[in-house]
Amino acid sequence: MIFTETLLDFFLATRKHTESLCAPLQTEDYVVQPIEDVSPPKWHLGHTTWFFEEFILKPYAPSYRVFHQDFSFVFNSYYEAVGRRVVRAERGNLSRPSVQLVYEYREYVTKAIKALFENRQGAPELQSLLEIGIHHEKQHQELLLTDIKYILGNNPLLPSYSDRTDEHQAEDQAPGWIRMDEGIYAIGHDADSFCYDNERQRHKVYLNSFEVSSRLVTNGEYLEFMQNDGYKRFEHWHAEGWDWVQRQQVNAPLYWYLIEGEWHHYTLHGLELVSPDAPLAHLSYYEAFAYAQWKGCRLPTEFEWEAAQEHFPWGKRWEWTESAYLPYPGYTRAEGALGEYNGKFMVNQKVLRGGSVATPTHHTRPTYRNFFHPHLRWQYTGLRLAR
Amino acid sequence: MIFTETLLDFFLATRKHTESLCAPLQTEDYVVQPIEDVSPPKWHLGHTTWFFEEFILKPYAPSYRVFHQDFSFVFNSYYEAVGRRVVRAERGNLSRPSVQLVYEYREYVTKAIKALFENRQGAPELQSLLEIGIHHEKQHQELLLTDIKYILGNNPLLPSYSDRTDEHQAEDQAPGWIRMDEGIYAIGHDADSFCYDNERQRHKVYLNSFEVSSRLVTNGEYLEFMQNDGYKRFEHWHAEGWDWVQRQQVNAPLYWYLIEGEWHHYTLHGLELVSPDAPLAHLSYYEAFAYAQWKGCRLPTEFEWEAAQEHFPWGKRWEWTESAYLPYPGYTRAEGALGEYNGKFMVNQKVLRGGSVATPTHHTRPTYRNFFHPHLRWQYTGLRLAR
Amino acid sequence: MIFTETLLDFFLATRKHTESLCAPLQTEDYVVQPIEDVSPPKWHLGHTTWFFEEFILKPYAPSYRVFHQDFSFVFNSYYEAVGRRVVRAERGNLSRPSVQLVYEYREYVTKAIKALFENRQGAPELQSLLEIGIHHEKQHQELLLTDIKYILGNNPLLPSYSDRTDEHQAEDQAPGWIRMDEGIYAIGHDADSFCYDNERQRHKVYLNSFEVSSRLVTNGEYLEFMQNDGYKRFEHWHAEGWDWVQRQQVNAPLYWYLIEGEWHHYTLHGLELVSPDAPLAHLSYYEAFAYAQWKGCRLPTEFEWEAAQEHFPWGKRWEWTESAYLPYPGYTRAEGALGEYNGKFMVNQKVLRGGSVATPTHHTRPTYRNFFHPHLRWQYTGLRLAR
Amino acid sequence: MIFTETLLDFFLATRKHTESLCAPLQTEDYVVQPIEDVSPPKWHLGHTTWFFEEFILKPYAPSYRVFHQDFSFVFNSYYEAVGRRVVRAERGNLSRPSVQLVYEYREYVTKAIKALFENRQGAPELQSLLEIGIHHEKQHQELLLTDIKYILGNNPLLPSYSDRTDEHQAEDQAPGWIRMDEGIYAIGHDADSFCYDNERQRHKVYLNSFEVSSRLVTNGEYLEFMQNDGYKRFEHWHAEGWDWVQRQQVNAPLYWYLIEGEWHHYTLHGLELVSPDAPLAHLSYYEAFAYAQWKGCRLPTEFEWEAAQEHFPWGKRWEWTESAYLPYPGYTRAEGALGEYNGKFMVNQKVLRGGSVATPTHHTRPTYRNFFHPHLRWQYTGLRLAR
């Protein structure tokens, strides 16, 4: 456990970083929700704040008065235990509370947390809740950036977000295969440091020998698949994936546009030529699978990935794995509303491993398990081959 | 035809009035689109401006340079002849162009129109186009206000728009029936003044004798229908209306809430008690029909309404009529894109007559024909009985 | 009023004719429902029988015992007053009651009606109910034939129904325009003979002078519209019609197939070449309107049609009119469940006049008003131009 | 490999058994498709026949003439490699080919297969194809029975199928827990006998120690969950499961009806009282999971199930497992159309183990992997607890 003082610094730095991510936005950008999976930035700002109010200030700060009685309703996400909430698909229909008021809410709660933790040098339970809240906000930082990218990238004017330069950098790594031996591997988190409940219960897994690529698949490699009629030949695809391709008329990764014969993609700088050497991003699981099938390979399982990961310079893309998102042996949900954090999503989702250019520093670790539905691709999702 | 100077003044006053309607808004309120029928205020500001740019400045102002090449795409509404456009349901997904930029666009176009009409004292054709553009903007003023009401009234915080006080005023008129004789009546516009193509071709209509109420139906009268299980007895309803009630679980007019046993409604001031004497508003055609059926009466046709209207103090509500929106004998569409203005909507819509508290001054006239799909109720729609 | 004996003969002949229409079917053809608007033939057989059981035998035949307690639930169509019913879209999901049992039901009810009317030489009220029941069954004969056509014509094997030969016969009439003078015309039914409530209340209508074509539009004339990019040019269409064309990818009338460069259509004989001289059929109102618009003409209103009809050799097609389906002045619904027959459909539908090859003998008359939603085209719907 | 003579007998017996399952049906029962997942019995009869025609007779019987040129289109299910097909949801809209013709098709193909295998005493490749075809038909026998149950059980008349008596028999097994030790287990098929590609590649899996119930959960046990507000408390459910319960208004297993305070269910005999001691059936995975969660237990994984199965008297219910349907290490698809058999469904489905009262004799084995989407429950799906 980190000492309280450090934890409070960590909290304050995290709060500040969230706001710095929004600095380049115009007020209007905070409001819209072009698809249900993407939340308005304003909502992220409020929701991460509500989390501290609801789970720490309300129960533990006796003199705390809630900032606004309706914000619990507006900024609750999916915590059924905590009461009614704005349906997810309706978040983009709300012009109020204003961005200004949400920032005031943030400041109000940040100050109250600061006061609480300065006064009360920390029951471990409270510290643990604060730590969860910080990590919760870090998760939302990642979503915030990818949601901003979607909001701007979905706009016909294709505006630039900022001059960040590390979004589509090639890997240094030479291509090659890492060979892993058959045997028993330990999977899951066992250190003293923070992790989510879905990573816990380090346990043994038996793996057959396998090989995994030392590098992520690049844009150039994926272009070969496209030029090879990859999106037109059903035999590479799952039945559901093929359906998705047909119905959505998908013929390239998200944000890709063919302009006068050359593939461009929308980036945080605006529209740019696709760089063949950069790692591929914005792929659905269906596309990742089809590409691997076409190459005569497959995706690694999350266990293979975790066993081999020390050989990767990972961290640029979330990588789709073959594994469904399921509980580890011995998994148990927390009691109460926080028990809804992970367990209730363990069906029909695929595990992603790694971490992307949108992931905040120190928020990834080898045991971290992200998860999304197979058709989603607004995260920086890529892939690595196994065989 | 009005002299150019006056027309230009009319233009400038109209532009200004649109902006004054938006004065109470916060930036965020300009952006959202809670249902497809409601457009973001920002879009209304841009679209009414684009109309002048597209139909007057581009063809008639030789040195005019368009403000932004993509705005034609962003702010076109339904003019298929003019090219691609943002699909209506997607208007609320666009954070850019910013509100600030849209206001700059307005100013730029207003100035260019001013310059054009000051220099060129007016070919009749140009004057006629300007007049259409002004009336087009006036129509949007009405939508702007009802859309703003929906945006705020759909927000769980139910914010107030302003302190306007004329939204739910009782009529002075005593209740009673106006008797009209059987015979031939002339219907439609024939004066020299402005009207839309759908009002033209004054023609004869044979009417049987009928009676029409001197007053609009009030909230209190409608409450009796509600208390009489009006929403639970299929025999008052059209089959489609009954379906709509069941599927949408409708049990009161739009914006009405039963709070601790008393009916409130959202108004431009915020939540208020329903006043029994004020004219009813925010009703679908289905509800208007069911109420009339329950009273053993019916709705007037648009011809009956027009024949009898000189006896009404109308102007507080748009009134649903029994008439379907169809062309008058001899109706012809204009050539080109402006021909899309009215004719192509003449199917599956009901005619409304009158004008509401949202209607700008001088924008209604006895021959004016408004039209909406029968399930819509975000306009200030009410009803008057006939028999 | 017809004497009871004749009425009973009329009843028996009608019952028999319904069954003769089904004679060419295989058992399986009685069961399916390829789209919601098309009912399984088995259902028509049962529903027309239930009508007599529900409205005559139950209330007026004291010793009558219902054939099967659940048939009221299974064969009720839309009479909300009579209780629960199988949802329309679910009719094709029911394999039971078997076709055999439905025929036994028919015989049982036919005999009971016969017995009732032989014994009781006729209170006028009972006779009137029987007459309505007969006309109700005749209406269903028309639907039965068009539903059978859809069921077989939707099957990839395109089986033939029978060797009837009068489905696509050319009109004798020479093309030309019938000129009608301006003035007051009487519209509606006033004779002593049977008609529906929606035809009653003969009343005056003022018509401007107009011309109406002496002939229905032919396949060959419509092919010119198609060859002229009629389905690709939005300016001919209502906005809703254009939407419908785009979404459903419509490019020809229903049942038309382009095979090796030649237009064929499915007929009751199976697939055949389209004959250019035969009157066009299986058109939506949207298509009828677009064709007329392209020709620089329009559709007649139902009043124009009725005023001019004595000059037509009508009876081969149902003809789309420009008129919306609305009550005549003075229209009142019958009391009770039979009041649901017509009035509750008077919104969002278009009036058709005439009668088609599927219409039973003596079931059409100049005042008959049929009505369908504008997108439907599985009836033998055609058009006649006016200007 | 079984000798040809025996294999041919096996083939003939399988064909006959399929037909005997249909013996109690009326012609109409063969035709309908009340939900997309349920196919018309007629289609099963045709599709299993087409499989032999397409994959054996066409390529290997030189003088074979196809029975009907359009049947490949009508009876193909999902084999994209083989060409166009009737969309799954449209199967119930086809009245033709008639049941009679489908039986003729069966006989024609059965005879042709017989002739082929009598003449040609068996290249191993041909034998292997025949074996797959037989197992394919056995799989469809299971679906045929559950589809028939759905067709009849969805009918408001709730007709009985037959007097089979083994559908809801209690297990002899005493309740209790089977304890399994931690360690490496071998999973998958390695014998010489028939299995599907998805069972192959016997491989090692590391399991933690666990306990699994010796018995299936019974109706009576599940009733306790229901009486404990199991369907009303979100904390037992996956988020998707809770959504499903809300949207579909689920409050009991499929086919259960509360009649005058007592739970009945539709069985192949018709409506019966629910027997508390019989194993539960017709549950979705969501419900199985929620029940286990409520009991403080979980579902076994498919590996745990396979490791422990020799201690179960299994075979009465398909049992939901916690495992997602994924390829075993080293899994490869077959070449060509048969490669579509299993692999392309390996996403978003849950593995079921065991076998049900609908499963044909000798069609289950300890390594057999069935799979369905988590919301489906028209199979005889039940559950067994683990912890």
mmCIF file of N, CA and C in Angstrom, chain A residues 266-344:
data_model
loop_
_atom_site.group_PDB
_atom_site.id
_atom_site.type_symbol
_atom_site.label_atom_id
_atom_site.label_comp_id
_atom_site.label_asym_id
_atom_site.label_seq_id
_atom_site.Cartn_x
_atom_site.Cartn_y
_atom_site.Cartn_z
ATOM 1 N N TYR A 266 -7.694 9.122 -40.535
ATOM 2 C CA TYR A 266 -7.843 10.240 -39.621
ATOM 3 C C TYR A 266 -6.992 9.978 -38.383
ATOM 4 N N THR A 267 -6.156 10.951 -38.023
ATOM 5 C CA THR A 267 -5.338 10.850 -36.811
ATOM 6 C C THR A 267 -5.644 12.064 -35.931
ATOM 7 N N LEU A 268 -5.032 12.102 -34.780
ATOM 8 C CA LEU A 268 -5.268 13.236 -33.887
ATOM 9 C C LEU A 268 -4.727 14.551 -34.455
ATOM 10 N N HIS A 269 -3.932 14.458 -35.507
ATOM 11 C CA HIS A 269 -3.494 15.659 -36.243
ATOM 12 C C HIS A 269 -4.441 16.034 -37.362
ATOM 13 N N GLY A 270 -5.383 15.174 -37.687
ATOM 14 C CA GLY A 270 -6.203 15.355 -38.890
ATOM 15 C C GLY A 270 -5.898 14.229 -39.862
ATOM 16 N N LEU A 271 -6.250 14.442 -41.115
ATOM 17 C CA LEU A 271 -6.092 13.402 -42.127
ATOM 18 C C LEU A 271 -4.628 13.272 -42.538
ATOM 19 N N GLU A 272 -4.124 12.023 -42.592
ATOM 20 C CA GLU A 272 -2.736 11.779 -42.997
ATOM 21 C C GLU A 272 -2.650 10.542 -43.867
ATOM 22 N N LEU A 273 -1.585 10.450 -44.618
ATOM 23 C CA LEU A 273 -1.314 9.219 -45.359
ATOM 24 C C LEU A 273 -1.046 8.094 -44.369
ATOM 25 N N VAL A 274 -1.524 6.907 -44.660
ATOM 26 C CA VAL A 274 -1.231 5.743 -43.831
ATOM 27 C C VAL A 274 0.243 5.381 -43.990
ATOM 28 N N SER A 275 0.932 5.230 -42.866
ATOM 29 C CA SER A 275 2.342 4.850 -42.929
ATOM 30 C C SER A 275 2.465 3.322 -42.868
ATOM 31 N N PRO A 276 3.082 2.700 -43.886
ATOM 32 C CA PRO A 276 3.097 1.235 -43.944
ATOM 33 C C PRO A 276 3.826 0.571 -42.777
ATOM 34 N N ASP A 277 4.788 1.247 -42.175
ATOM 35 C CA ASP A 277 5.591 0.613 -41.130
ATOM 36 C C ASP A 277 4.990 0.719 -39.733
ATOM 37 N N ALA A 278 4.008 1.613 -39.588
ATOM 38 C CA ALA A 278 3.430 1.797 -38.249
ATOM 39 C C ALA A 278 2.516 0.636 -37.906
ATOM 40 N N PRO A 279 2.393 0.319 -36.607
ATOM 41 C CA PRO A 279 1.487 -0.763 -36.227
ATOM 42 C C PRO A 279 0.047 -0.379 -36.558
ATOM 43 N N LEU A 280 -0.662 -1.341 -37.026
ATOM 44 C CA LEU A 280 -2.073 -1.224 -37.393
ATOM 45 C C LEU A 280 -2.908 -0.906 -36.156
ATOM 46 N N ALA A 281 -3.977 -0.148 -36.336
ATOM 47 C CA ALA A 281 -4.878 0.141 -35.213
ATOM 48 C C ALA A 281 -6.313 0.246 -35.705
ATOM 49 N N HIS A 282 -7.261 0.291 -34.742
ATOM 50 C CA HIS A 282 -8.685 0.490 -35.039
ATOM 51 C C HIS A 282 -9.291 -0.649 -35.863
ATOM 52 N N LEU A 283 -9.047 -1.835 -35.377
ATOM 53 C CA LEU A 283 -9.502 -3.074 -35.985
ATOM 54 C C LEU A 283 -10.490 -3.746 -35.047
ATOM 55 N N SER A 284 -11.522 -4.368 -35.603
ATOM 56 C CA SER A 284 -12.385 -5.208 -34.772
ATOM 57 C C SER A 284 -11.710 -6.568 -34.563
ATOM 58 N N TYR A 285 -12.210 -7.302 -33.580
ATOM 59 C CA TYR A 285 -11.719 -8.671 -33.394
ATOM 60 C C TYR A 285 -11.985 -9.489 -34.655
ATOM 61 N N TYR A 286 -13.121 -9.259 -35.290
ATOM 62 C CA TYR A 286 -13.439 -10.029 -36.500
ATOM 63 C C TYR A 286 -12.368 -9.849 -37.562
ATOM 64 N N GLU A 287 -11.918 -8.600 -37.721
ATOM 65 C CA GLU A 287 -10.880 -8.325 -38.720
ATOM 66 C C GLU A 287 -9.534 -8.926 -38.293
ATOM 67 N N ALA A 288 -9.233 -8.823 -37.005
ATOM 68 C CA ALA A 288 -7.976 -9.389 -36.515
ATOM 69 C C ALA A 288 -7.953 -10.897 -36.780
ATOM 70 N N PHE A 289 -9.054 -11.556 -36.489
ATOM 71 C CA PHE A 289 -9.150 -12.992 -36.709
ATOM 72 C C PHE A 289 -9.004 -13.327 -38.195
ATOM 73 N N ALA A 290 -9.700 -12.581 -39.041
ATOM 74 C CA ALA A 290 -9.676 -12.876 -40.480
ATOM 75 C C ALA A 290 -8.268 -12.685 -41.037
ATOM 76 N N TYR A 291 -7.602 -11.649 -40.568
ATOM 77 C CA TYR A 291 -6.231 -11.436 -41.036
ATOM 78 C C TYR A 291 -5.339 -12.621 -40.651
ATOM 79 N N ALA A 292 -5.445 -13.047 -39.399
ATOM 80 C CA ALA A 292 -4.624 -14.161 -38.921
ATOM 81 C C ALA A 292 -4.930 -15.432 -39.711
ATOM 82 N N GLN A 293 -6.216 -15.672 -39.947
ATOM 83 C CA GLN A 293 -6.644 -16.845 -40.709
ATOM 84 C C GLN A 293 -6.023 -16.814 -42.118
ATOM 85 N N TRP A 294 -6.048 -15.650 -42.703
ATOM 86 C CA TRP A 294 -5.499 -15.481 -44.055
ATOM 87 C C TRP A 294 -3.989 -15.758 -44.082
ATOM 88 N N LYS A 295 -3.316 -15.394 -42.983
ATOM 89 C CA LYS A 295 -1.870 -15.620 -42.893
ATOM 90 C C LYS A 295 -1.556 -17.062 -42.512
ATOM 91 N N GLY A 296 -2.561 -17.880 -42.306
ATOM 92 C CA GLY A 296 -2.310 -19.254 -41.838
ATOM 93 C C GLY A 296 -1.866 -19.290 -40.391
ATOM 94 N N CYS A 297 -2.142 -18.248 -39.659
ATOM 95 C CA CYS A 297 -1.777 -18.182 -38.242
ATOM 96 C C CYS A 297 -3.050 -18.054 -37.416
ATOM 97 N N ARG A 298 -2.889 -17.627 -36.182
ATOM 98 C CA ARG A 298 -4.033 -17.390 -35.310
ATOM 99 C C ARG A 298 -3.653 -16.281 -34.338
ATOM 100 N N LEU A 299 -4.603 -15.859 -33.508
ATOM 101 C CA LEU A 299 -4.279 -14.909 -32.441
ATOM 102 C C LEU A 299 -3.798 -15.689 -31.225
ATOM 103 N N PRO A 300 -2.924 -15.100 -30.425
ATOM 104 C CA PRO A 300 -2.549 -15.783 -29.178
ATOM 105 C C PRO A 300 -3.721 -15.780 -28.195
ATOM 106 N N THR A 301 -3.740 -16.749 -27.279
ATOM 107 C CA THR A 301 -4.672 -16.651 -26.153
ATOM 108 C C THR A 301 -4.103 -15.636 -25.163
ATOM 109 N N GLU A 302 -4.950 -15.201 -24.234
ATOM 110 C CA GLU A 302 -4.430 -14.234 -23.267
ATOM 111 C C GLU A 302 -3.359 -14.860 -22.372
ATOM 112 N N PHE A 303 -3.410 -16.202 -22.212
ATOM 113 C CA PHE A 303 -2.417 -16.884 -21.371
ATOM 114 C C PHE A 303 -1.082 -16.951 -22.099
ATOM 115 N N GLU A 304 -1.136 -17.268 -23.370
ATOM 116 C CA GLU A 304 0.083 -17.251 -24.175
ATOM 117 C C GLU A 304 0.700 -15.851 -24.164
ATOM 118 N N TRP A 305 -0.151 -14.880 -24.313
ATOM 119 C CA TRP A 305 0.341 -13.497 -24.343
ATOM 120 C C TRP A 305 1.063 -13.164 -23.044
ATOM 121 N N GLU A 306 0.407 -13.521 -21.922
ATOM 122 C CA GLU A 306 0.992 -13.160 -20.621
ATOM 123 C C GLU A 306 2.292 -13.920 -20.372
ATOM 124 N N ALA A 307 2.312 -15.169 -20.837
ATOM 125 C CA ALA A 307 3.528 -15.980 -20.653
ATOM 126 C C ALA A 307 4.690 -15.432 -21.473
ATOM 127 N N ALA A 308 4.379 -14.888 -22.645
ATOM 128 C CA ALA A 308 5.436 -14.453 -23.569
ATOM 129 C C ALA A 308 5.751 -12.974 -23.485
ATOM 130 N N GLN A 309 4.952 -12.221 -22.771
ATOM 131 C CA GLN A 309 4.986 -10.764 -22.901
ATOM 132 C C GLN A 309 6.315 -10.112 -22.527
ATOM 133 N N GLU A 310 7.077 -10.787 -21.694
ATOM 134 C CA GLU A 310 8.330 -10.127 -21.309
ATOM 135 C C GLU A 310 9.277 -9.963 -22.496
ATOM 136 N N HIS A 311 8.992 -10.687 -23.577
ATOM 137 C CA HIS A 311 9.816 -10.549 -24.782
ATOM 138 C C HIS A 311 9.315 -9.467 -25.736
ATOM 139 N N PHE A 312 8.181 -8.876 -25.402
ATOM 140 C CA PHE A 312 7.631 -7.852 -26.323
ATOM 141 C C PHE A 312 7.937 -6.445 -25.805
ATOM 142 N N PRO A 313 8.132 -5.501 -26.728
ATOM 143 C CA PRO A 313 8.160 -4.093 -26.339
ATOM 144 C C PRO A 313 6.724 -3.562 -26.406
ATOM 145 N N TRP A 314 5.827 -4.153 -25.639
ATOM 146 C CA TRP A 314 4.410 -3.852 -25.820
ATOM 147 C C TRP A 314 4.033 -2.501 -25.234
ATOM 148 N N GLY A 315 2.899 -2.092 -25.571
ATOM 149 C CA GLY A 315 2.431 -0.828 -25.032
ATOM 150 C C GLY A 315 1.946 0.160 -26.073
ATOM 151 N N LYS A 316 1.964 -0.210 -27.340
ATOM 152 C CA LYS A 316 1.504 0.739 -28.362
ATOM 153 C C LYS A 316 0.069 0.450 -28.816
ATOM 154 N N ARG A 317 -0.406 -0.759 -28.617
ATOM 155 C CA ARG A 317 -1.737 -1.132 -29.086
ATOM 156 C C ARG A 317 -2.349 -2.114 -28.084
ATOM 157 N N TRP A 318 -3.513 -1.838 -27.981
ATOM 158 C CA TRP A 318 -4.265 -2.955 -27.362
ATOM 159 C C TRP A 318 -4.306 -4.108 -28.327
ATOM 160 N N GLU A 319 -3.965 -5.316 -27.882
ATOM 161 C CA GLU A 319 -3.922 -6.465 -28.781
ATOM 162 C C GLU A 319 -5.100 -7.405 -28.518
ATOM 163 N N TRP A 320 -5.866 -7.696 -29.586
ATOM 164 C CA TRP A 320 -6.936 -8.685 -29.480
ATOM 165 C C TRP A 320 -6.334 -10.060 -29.199
ATOM 166 N N THR A 321 -6.921 -10.790 -28.280
ATOM 167 C CA THR A 321 -6.510 -12.188 -28.098
ATOM 168 C C THR A 321 -7.677 -13.090 -28.502
ATOM 169 N N GLU A 322 -7.366 -14.371 -28.592
ATOM 170 C CA GLU A 322 -8.388 -15.367 -28.920
ATOM 171 C C GLU A 322 -9.301 -15.634 -27.716
ATOM 172 N N SER A 323 -8.902 -15.176 -26.531
ATOM 173 C CA SER A 323 -9.613 -15.585 -25.306
ATOM 174 C C SER A 323 -10.893 -14.789 -25.074
ATOM 175 N N ALA A 324 -11.926 -15.519 -24.653
ATOM 176 C CA ALA A 324 -13.143 -14.874 -24.178
ATOM 177 C C ALA A 324 -12.879 -14.338 -22.767
ATOM 178 N N TYR A 325 -13.585 -13.299 -22.415
ATOM 179 C CA TYR A 325 -13.405 -12.687 -21.089
ATOM 180 C C TYR A 325 -14.194 -13.502 -20.064
ATOM 181 N N LEU A 326 -13.453 -14.252 -19.246
ATOM 182 C CA LEU A 326 -14.075 -15.163 -18.272
ATOM 183 C C LEU A 326 -13.387 -14.995 -16.927
ATOM 184 N N PRO A 327 -14.043 -15.414 -15.867
ATOM 185 C CA PRO A 327 -13.404 -15.293 -14.552
ATOM 186 C C PRO A 327 -12.238 -16.285 -14.410
ATOM 187 N N TYR A 328 -11.220 -15.857 -13.686
ATOM 188 C CA TYR A 328 -10.143 -16.787 -13.330
ATOM 189 C C TYR A 328 -10.659 -17.739 -12.253
ATOM 190 N N PRO A 329 -10.028 -18.901 -12.133
ATOM 191 C CA PRO A 329 -10.437 -19.819 -11.059
ATOM 192 C C PRO A 329 -10.388 -19.119 -9.707
ATOM 193 N N GLY A 330 -11.429 -19.230 -8.948
ATOM 194 C CA GLY A 330 -11.468 -18.627 -7.624
ATOM 195 C C GLY A 330 -11.925 -17.180 -7.621
ATOM 196 N N TYR A 331 -12.269 -16.668 -8.780
ATOM 197 C CA TYR A 331 -12.727 -15.276 -8.853
ATOM 198 C C TYR A 331 -13.973 -15.071 -8.004
ATOM 199 N N THR A 332 -13.977 -13.986 -7.224
ATOM 200 C CA THR A 332 -15.220 -13.598 -6.546
ATOM 201 C C THR A 332 -15.413 -12.100 -6.682
ATOM 202 N N ARG A 333 -16.652 -11.732 -6.885
ATOM 203 C CA ARG A 333 -17.003 -10.313 -6.942
ATOM 204 C C ARG A 333 -16.906 -9.683 -5.573
ATOM 205 N N ALA A 334 -16.575 -8.397 -5.551
ATOM 206 C CA ALA A 334 -16.659 -7.631 -4.307
ATOM 207 C C ALA A 334 -18.124 -7.509 -3.896
ATOM 208 N N GLU A 335 -18.346 -7.259 -2.638
ATOM 209 C CA GLU A 335 -19.711 -6.986 -2.159
ATOM 210 C C GLU A 335 -20.157 -5.598 -2.636
ATOM 211 N N GLY A 336 -21.442 -5.395 -2.772
ATOM 212 C CA GLY A 336 -21.988 -4.062 -3.025
ATOM 213 C C GLY A 336 -21.760 -3.579 -4.437
ATOM 214 N N ALA A 337 -21.915 -2.261 -4.591
ATOM 215 C CA ALA A 337 -21.907 -1.686 -5.937
ATOM 216 C C ALA A 337 -20.573 -1.906 -6.649
ATOM 217 N N LEU A 338 -19.452 -1.894 -5.910
ATOM 218 C CA LEU A 338 -18.166 -2.074 -6.583
ATOM 219 C C LEU A 338 -18.032 -3.478 -7.164
ATOM 220 N N GLY A 339 -18.830 -4.395 -6.678
ATOM 221 C CA GLY A 339 -18.844 -5.736 -7.250
ATOM 222 C C GLY A 339 -19.337 -5.758 -8.686
ATOM 223 N N GLU A 340 -19.954 -4.666 -9.100
ATOM 224 C CA GLU A 340 -20.431 -4.589 -10.488
ATOM 225 C C GLU A 340 -19.323 -4.185 -11.460
ATOM 226 N N TYR A 341 -18.152 -3.882 -10.909
ATOM 227 C CA TYR A 341 -17.101 -3.299 -11.739
ATOM 228 C C TYR A 341 -16.721 -4.170 -12.933
ATOM 229 N N ASN A 342 -16.482 -5.441 -12.702
ATOM 230 C CA ASN A 342 -15.946 -6.296 -13.752
ATOM 231 C C ASN A 342 -16.788 -7.533 -14.039
ATOM 232 N N GLY A 343 -17.219 -8.188 -12.975
ATOM 233 C CA GLY A 343 -17.794 -9.523 -13.138
ATOM 234 C C GLY A 343 -18.998 -9.553 -14.044
ATOM 235 N N LYS A 344 -19.797 -8.524 -14.005
ATOM 236 C CA LYS A 344 -21.048 -8.630 -14.751
ATOM 237 C C LYS A 344 -20.887 -8.455 -16.259
#
